[in-house]
mmCIF file of C-alpha atoms in Angstrom:
data_model
loop_
_atom_site.group_PDB
_atom_site.id
_atom_site.type_symbol
_atom_site.label_atom_id
_atom_site.label_comp_id
_atom_site.label_asym_id
_atom_site.label_seq_id
_atom_site.Cartn_x
_atom_site.Cartn_y
_atom_site.Cartn_z
ATOM 1 C CA MET A 23 -46.607 11.808 -25.120
ATOM 2 C CA LYS A 24 -45.073 8.175 -24.642
ATOM 3 C CA LYS A 25 -43.823 8.740 -28.396
ATOM 4 C CA LEU A 26 -41.607 11.714 -27.764
ATOM 5 C CA PHE A 27 -40.350 9.273 -24.613
ATOM 6 C CA ALA A 28 -39.091 6.358 -26.598
ATOM 7 C CA ASP A 29 -37.778 8.235 -29.200
ATOM 8 C CA ILE A 30 -35.693 9.991 -27.052
ATOM 9 C CA GLY A 31 -34.793 7.237 -25.182
ATOM 10 C CA ILE A 32 -34.274 5.358 -28.875
ATOM 11 C CA ILE A 33 -31.158 8.072 -29.851
ATOM 12 C CA SER A 34 -29.608 8.188 -26.313
ATOM 13 C CA VAL A 35 -28.419 4.699 -26.247
ATOM 14 C CA ILE A 36 -28.040 4.523 -29.974
ATOM 15 C CA TYR A 37 -25.760 7.940 -29.354
ATOM 16 C CA THR A 38 -24.361 5.849 -26.191
ATOM 17 C CA LEU A 39 -23.624 2.786 -28.174
ATOM 18 C CA ALA A 40 -21.749 4.832 -30.896
ATOM 19 C CA TYR A 41 -19.706 6.950 -28.655
ATOM 20 C CA CYS A 42 -18.737 3.780 -27.123
ATOM 21 C CA PHE A 43 -17.773 2.021 -30.690
ATOM 22 C CA GLN A 44 -16.026 5.154 -31.474
ATOM 23 C CA VAL A 45 -13.951 5.457 -27.877
ATOM 24 C CA TYR A 46 -13.181 1.472 -27.455
ATOM 25 C CA VAL A 47 -13.311 0.502 -31.168
ATOM 26 C CA LEU A 48 -12.114 3.411 -33.644
ATOM 27 C CA VAL A 49 -9.198 4.029 -31.025
ATOM 28 C CA PRO A 50 -6.828 4.916 -34.873
ATOM 29 C CA PHE A 51 -8.780 8.131 -35.584
ATOM 30 C CA ASN A 52 -8.923 9.087 -32.212
ATOM 31 C CA SER A 53 -6.019 12.027 -32.232
ATOM 32 C CA HIS A 54 -7.094 13.599 -28.842
ATOM 33 C CA GLU A 55 -9.941 12.594 -26.343
ATOM 34 C CA ARG A 56 -12.690 15.499 -27.792
ATOM 35 C CA ALA A 57 -10.891 15.228 -31.111
ATOM 36 C CA ALA A 58 -10.961 12.613 -33.720
ATOM 37 C CA VAL A 59 -10.362 12.445 -37.276
ATOM 38 C CA PHE A 60 -13.469 10.182 -38.115
ATOM 39 C CA PHE A 61 -15.679 10.763 -35.435
ATOM 40 C CA ALA A 62 -18.635 7.357 -36.057
ATOM 41 C CA PRO A 63 -20.908 9.632 -33.396
ATOM 42 C CA ALA A 64 -21.565 12.362 -36.060
ATOM 43 C CA ALA A 65 -23.516 9.928 -38.689
ATOM 44 C CA VAL A 66 -26.018 9.398 -35.481
ATOM 45 C CA ARG A 67 -26.392 13.382 -35.417
ATOM 46 C CA LEU A 68 -27.333 13.564 -38.781
ATOM 47 C CA MET A 69 -29.309 10.796 -39.078
ATOM 48 C CA CYS A 70 -31.415 11.065 -36.129
ATOM 49 C CA THR A 71 -31.303 15.102 -37.172
ATOM 50 C CA LEU A 72 -32.717 14.235 -40.198
ATOM 51 C CA ILE A 73 -34.784 12.035 -38.714
ATOM 52 C CA TYR A 74 -36.660 13.021 -35.704
ATOM 53 C CA GLY A 75 -35.803 16.969 -35.764
ATOM 54 C CA TYR A 76 -35.375 18.636 -32.408
ATOM 55 C CA ARG A 77 -36.129 15.969 -30.581
ATOM 56 C CA ALA A 78 -32.864 14.437 -31.962
ATOM 57 C CA CYS A 79 -31.367 17.386 -29.721
ATOM 58 C CA LEU A 80 -32.589 15.832 -26.443
ATOM 59 C CA GLY A 81 -31.471 12.240 -27.388
ATOM 60 C CA ILE A 82 -28.097 13.441 -28.380
ATOM 61 C CA THR A 83 -27.891 15.534 -25.018
ATOM 62 C CA PHE A 84 -28.663 12.508 -23.208
ATOM 63 C CA GLY A 85 -27.330 9.779 -25.148
ATOM 64 C CA SER A 86 -23.586 11.943 -24.361
ATOM 65 C CA LEU A 87 -24.475 12.782 -20.719
ATOM 66 C CA ILE A 88 -24.930 8.418 -20.179
ATOM 67 C CA PHE A 89 -21.709 8.336 -22.148
ATOM 68 C CA TYR A 90 -19.491 10.061 -20.041
ATOM 69 C CA CYS A 91 -21.502 9.136 -16.572
ATOM 70 C CA LEU A 92 -21.180 5.600 -17.445
ATOM 71 C CA PHE A 93 -18.183 4.685 -19.618
ATOM 72 C CA ASP A 94 -15.842 7.769 -19.814
ATOM 73 C CA ASP A 95 -14.347 9.954 -17.275
ATOM 74 C CA THR A 96 -14.485 13.907 -18.404
ATOM 75 C CA GLY A 97 -11.747 15.238 -16.060
ATOM 76 C CA LEU A 98 -13.958 17.678 -14.820
ATOM 77 C CA ASP A 99 -14.728 18.722 -11.462
ATOM 78 C CA ASP A 100 -17.538 21.262 -12.737
ATOM 79 C CA GLU A 101 -20.989 20.272 -12.985
ATOM 80 C CA PHE A 102 -21.396 23.182 -15.342
ATOM 81 C CA GLU A 103 -18.360 22.014 -17.567
ATOM 82 C CA PHE A 104 -19.102 18.841 -17.250
ATOM 83 C CA PHE A 105 -22.747 19.112 -18.692
ATOM 84 C CA MET A 106 -21.956 22.163 -21.435
ATOM 85 C CA VAL A 107 -19.448 18.994 -22.675
ATOM 86 C CA ALA A 108 -22.157 16.456 -23.009
ATOM 87 C CA SER A 109 -24.903 18.694 -24.398
ATOM 88 C CA HIS A 110 -23.035 20.885 -26.889
ATOM 89 C CA SER A 111 -23.675 18.173 -29.716
ATOM 90 C CA GLY A 112 -27.482 18.487 -28.623
ATOM 91 C CA LEU A 113 -27.357 22.072 -29.271
ATOM 92 C CA ALA A 114 -25.724 22.063 -32.462
ATOM 93 C CA CYS A 115 -28.092 19.629 -33.650
ATOM 94 C CA GLY A 116 -30.654 21.902 -33.472
ATOM 95 C CA LEU A 117 -28.942 24.977 -34.297
ATOM 96 C CA ALA A 118 -27.751 22.997 -37.527
ATOM 97 C CA LEU A 119 -30.582 22.029 -38.276
ATOM 98 C CA MET A 120 -32.671 25.533 -38.490
ATOM 99 C CA VAL A 121 -29.899 26.435 -40.378
ATOM 100 C CA TRP A 122 -30.476 24.179 -42.640
ATOM 101 C CA ALA A 123 -34.063 24.614 -42.491
ATOM 102 C CA MET A 124 -33.728 28.724 -43.537
ATOM 103 C CA LEU A 125 -31.110 27.473 -46.258
ATOM 104 C CA SER A 126 -33.309 24.687 -48.374
ATOM 105 C CA ARG A 127 -36.107 24.552 -50.117
ATOM 106 C CA LYS A 128 -36.879 20.792 -49.301
ATOM 107 C CA VAL A 129 -36.986 22.084 -45.422
ATOM 108 C CA ALA A 130 -40.468 23.195 -44.836
ATOM 109 C CA GLY A 131 -40.653 25.531 -41.498
ATOM 110 C CA ILE A 132 -38.563 26.691 -38.917
ATOM 111 C CA ARG A 133 -40.283 25.577 -35.756
ATOM 112 C CA ASN A 134 -41.169 22.277 -36.852
ATOM 113 C CA PRO A 135 -39.127 21.154 -39.546
ATOM 114 C CA LYS A 136 -40.460 18.391 -41.962
ATOM 115 C CA VAL A 137 -37.556 16.983 -44.541
ATOM 116 C CA ALA A 138 -39.219 16.137 -47.664
ATOM 117 C CA PHE A 139 -37.556 13.069 -48.022
ATOM 118 C CA LYS A 140 -38.643 12.033 -51.488
ATOM 119 C CA SER A 141 -36.404 14.757 -53.345
ATOM 120 C CA ILE A 142 -33.739 15.181 -50.931
ATOM 121 C CA ASN A 143 -30.310 13.850 -52.449
ATOM 122 C CA ALA A 144 -26.701 12.998 -51.632
ATOM 123 C CA LEU A 145 -26.257 16.840 -52.445
ATOM 124 C CA ASP A 146 -28.385 18.017 -49.632
ATOM 125 C CA VAL A 147 -27.318 15.627 -46.812
ATOM 126 C CA PHE A 148 -24.035 16.871 -47.913
ATOM 127 C CA GLN A 149 -25.342 20.497 -47.475
ATOM 128 C CA PHE A 150 -26.455 19.305 -44.575
ATOM 129 C CA SER A 151 -22.923 17.730 -42.896
ATOM 130 C CA VAL A 152 -21.245 19.998 -43.496
ATOM 131 C CA ILE A 153 -23.698 22.893 -41.679
ATOM 132 C CA LEU A 154 -23.566 20.289 -39.274
ATOM 133 C CA ALA A 155 -19.835 20.148 -38.757
ATOM 134 C CA ILE A 156 -19.175 23.931 -39.148
ATOM 135 C CA VAL A 157 -21.691 24.516 -36.252
ATOM 136 C CA ASP A 158 -20.965 21.937 -34.379
ATOM 137 C CA THR A 159 -17.240 22.588 -34.512
ATOM 138 C CA VAL A 160 -17.585 26.282 -33.997
ATOM 139 C CA ILE A 161 -19.767 25.330 -30.391
ATOM 140 C CA SER A 162 -17.431 23.128 -29.048
ATOM 141 C CA HIS A 163 -13.824 25.071 -29.782
ATOM 142 C CA THR A 164 -15.674 28.572 -28.460
ATOM 143 C CA LEU A 165 -16.692 26.562 -25.172
ATOM 144 C CA PHE A 166 -13.132 25.131 -25.145
ATOM 145 C CA ILE A 167 -12.288 28.878 -25.375
ATOM 146 C CA PHE A 168 -14.013 29.902 -22.582
ATOM 147 C CA PHE A 169 -13.503 26.835 -20.474
ATOM 148 C CA PRO A 170 -9.534 25.874 -20.788
ATOM 149 C CA ASN A 171 -10.336 23.377 -18.396
ATOM 150 C CA ILE A 172 -11.950 20.799 -20.684
ATOM 151 C CA MET A 173 -9.362 20.788 -23.785
ATOM 152 C CA PRO A 174 -6.243 23.404 -22.890
ATOM 153 C CA ASP A 175 -4.088 22.558 -26.205
ATOM 154 C CA GLN A 176 -6.303 24.287 -28.037
ATOM 155 C CA SER A 177 -5.082 25.654 -31.394
ATOM 156 C CA VAL A 178 -6.321 25.991 -35.318
ATOM 157 C CA TYR A 179 -5.381 22.163 -35.908
ATOM 158 C CA TRP A 180 -7.680 20.866 -32.914
ATOM 159 C CA VAL A 181 -10.610 23.092 -34.804
ATOM 160 C CA LEU A 182 -10.147 21.423 -38.588
ATOM 161 C CA VAL A 183 -9.545 18.019 -36.940
ATOM 162 C CA THR A 184 -13.147 18.187 -34.548
ATOM 163 C CA PHE A 185 -14.514 19.857 -38.636
ATOM 164 C CA ILE A 186 -13.143 16.742 -41.035
ATOM 165 C CA GLY A 187 -13.883 14.271 -38.303
ATOM 166 C CA ASP A 188 -17.741 15.176 -37.868
ATOM 167 C CA LEU A 189 -17.745 15.651 -42.164
ATOM 168 C CA SER A 190 -16.207 12.307 -42.554
ATOM 169 C CA GLY A 191 -17.901 10.362 -39.711
ATOM 170 C CA ALA A 192 -21.097 11.753 -40.998
ATOM 171 C CA TYR A 193 -21.064 11.770 -44.651
ATOM 172 C CA LEU A 194 -18.650 8.366 -45.327
ATOM 173 C CA ILE A 195 -20.911 6.224 -42.824
ATOM 174 C CA PHE A 196 -24.126 7.943 -44.639
ATOM 175 C CA ILE A 197 -22.704 6.514 -47.964
ATOM 176 C CA LEU A 198 -22.177 3.198 -46.443
ATOM 177 C CA LEU A 199 -25.140 2.968 -45.584
ATOM 178 C CA ASN A 200 -26.973 4.172 -48.723
ATOM 179 C CA LEU A 201 -24.895 1.516 -50.448
ATOM 180 C CA CYS A 202 -25.920 -1.119 -48.017
ATOM 181 C CA TYR A 203 -29.196 -0.496 -48.434
ATOM 182 C CA SER A 204 -28.667 -0.644 -52.090
ATOM 183 C CA LEU A 205 -27.276 -4.040 -51.969
ATOM 184 C CA GLY A 206 -29.578 -5.279 -49.462
ATOM 185 C CA LYS A 207 -32.698 -4.627 -52.087
ATOM 186 C CA ARG A 208 -30.504 -5.866 -55.218
ATOM 187 C CA LEU A 209 -30.388 -8.943 -53.510
ATOM 188 C CA VAL A 210 -33.712 -8.996 -52.348
ATOM 189 C CA PHE A 211 -35.019 -8.693 -56.390
ATOM 190 C CA VAL A 212 -32.141 -11.136 -57.386
ATOM 191 C CA TYR A 213 -33.205 -13.600 -54.854
ATOM 192 C CA HIS A 214 -36.964 -13.573 -56.026
ATOM 193 C CA ASP A 215 -36.058 -13.453 -59.600
ATOM 194 C CA TYR A 216 -34.229 -16.871 -58.931
ATOM 195 C CA ARG A 217 -37.402 -18.473 -56.465
#
């Protein structure tokens, strides 16, 4: 039980920091307060959901709540709308993992999905990134339709921006981390060869 709470706490802190990085550092990519062309927290959603499974949903939800409570004023007076804005990303991660588990042979089980990390490749991660981007975009913009106070200026353009931001943030950062990992391993081998 301690491990569960520790995992959720770690994910919450990482997601909050990624959200702060997006809002305060990656300002040129923020097209709207609820949509960005390159959304870095999507990479945290992707990685944490792959590694932690459904536990990531709670961590991402708490991370969003922490971010909105401490660092960003949503402008929402209704507590239910505030909670829906904060929790939709966690819900999207859980649903996307469930869909991916039904579609992919490299994920075993739906109730407690186990990803076969030794057999997945970049195309599998891209498949999951697309599923996660679609599910998050559909949930968030459906939420915006039912609660127009959250994002009054709804349009197909903002739907596309959200989808592209989720996909580009998740997959491009995954590729960057993969390249850094490969480069780090090569540098270690080169260092050991010259010792």
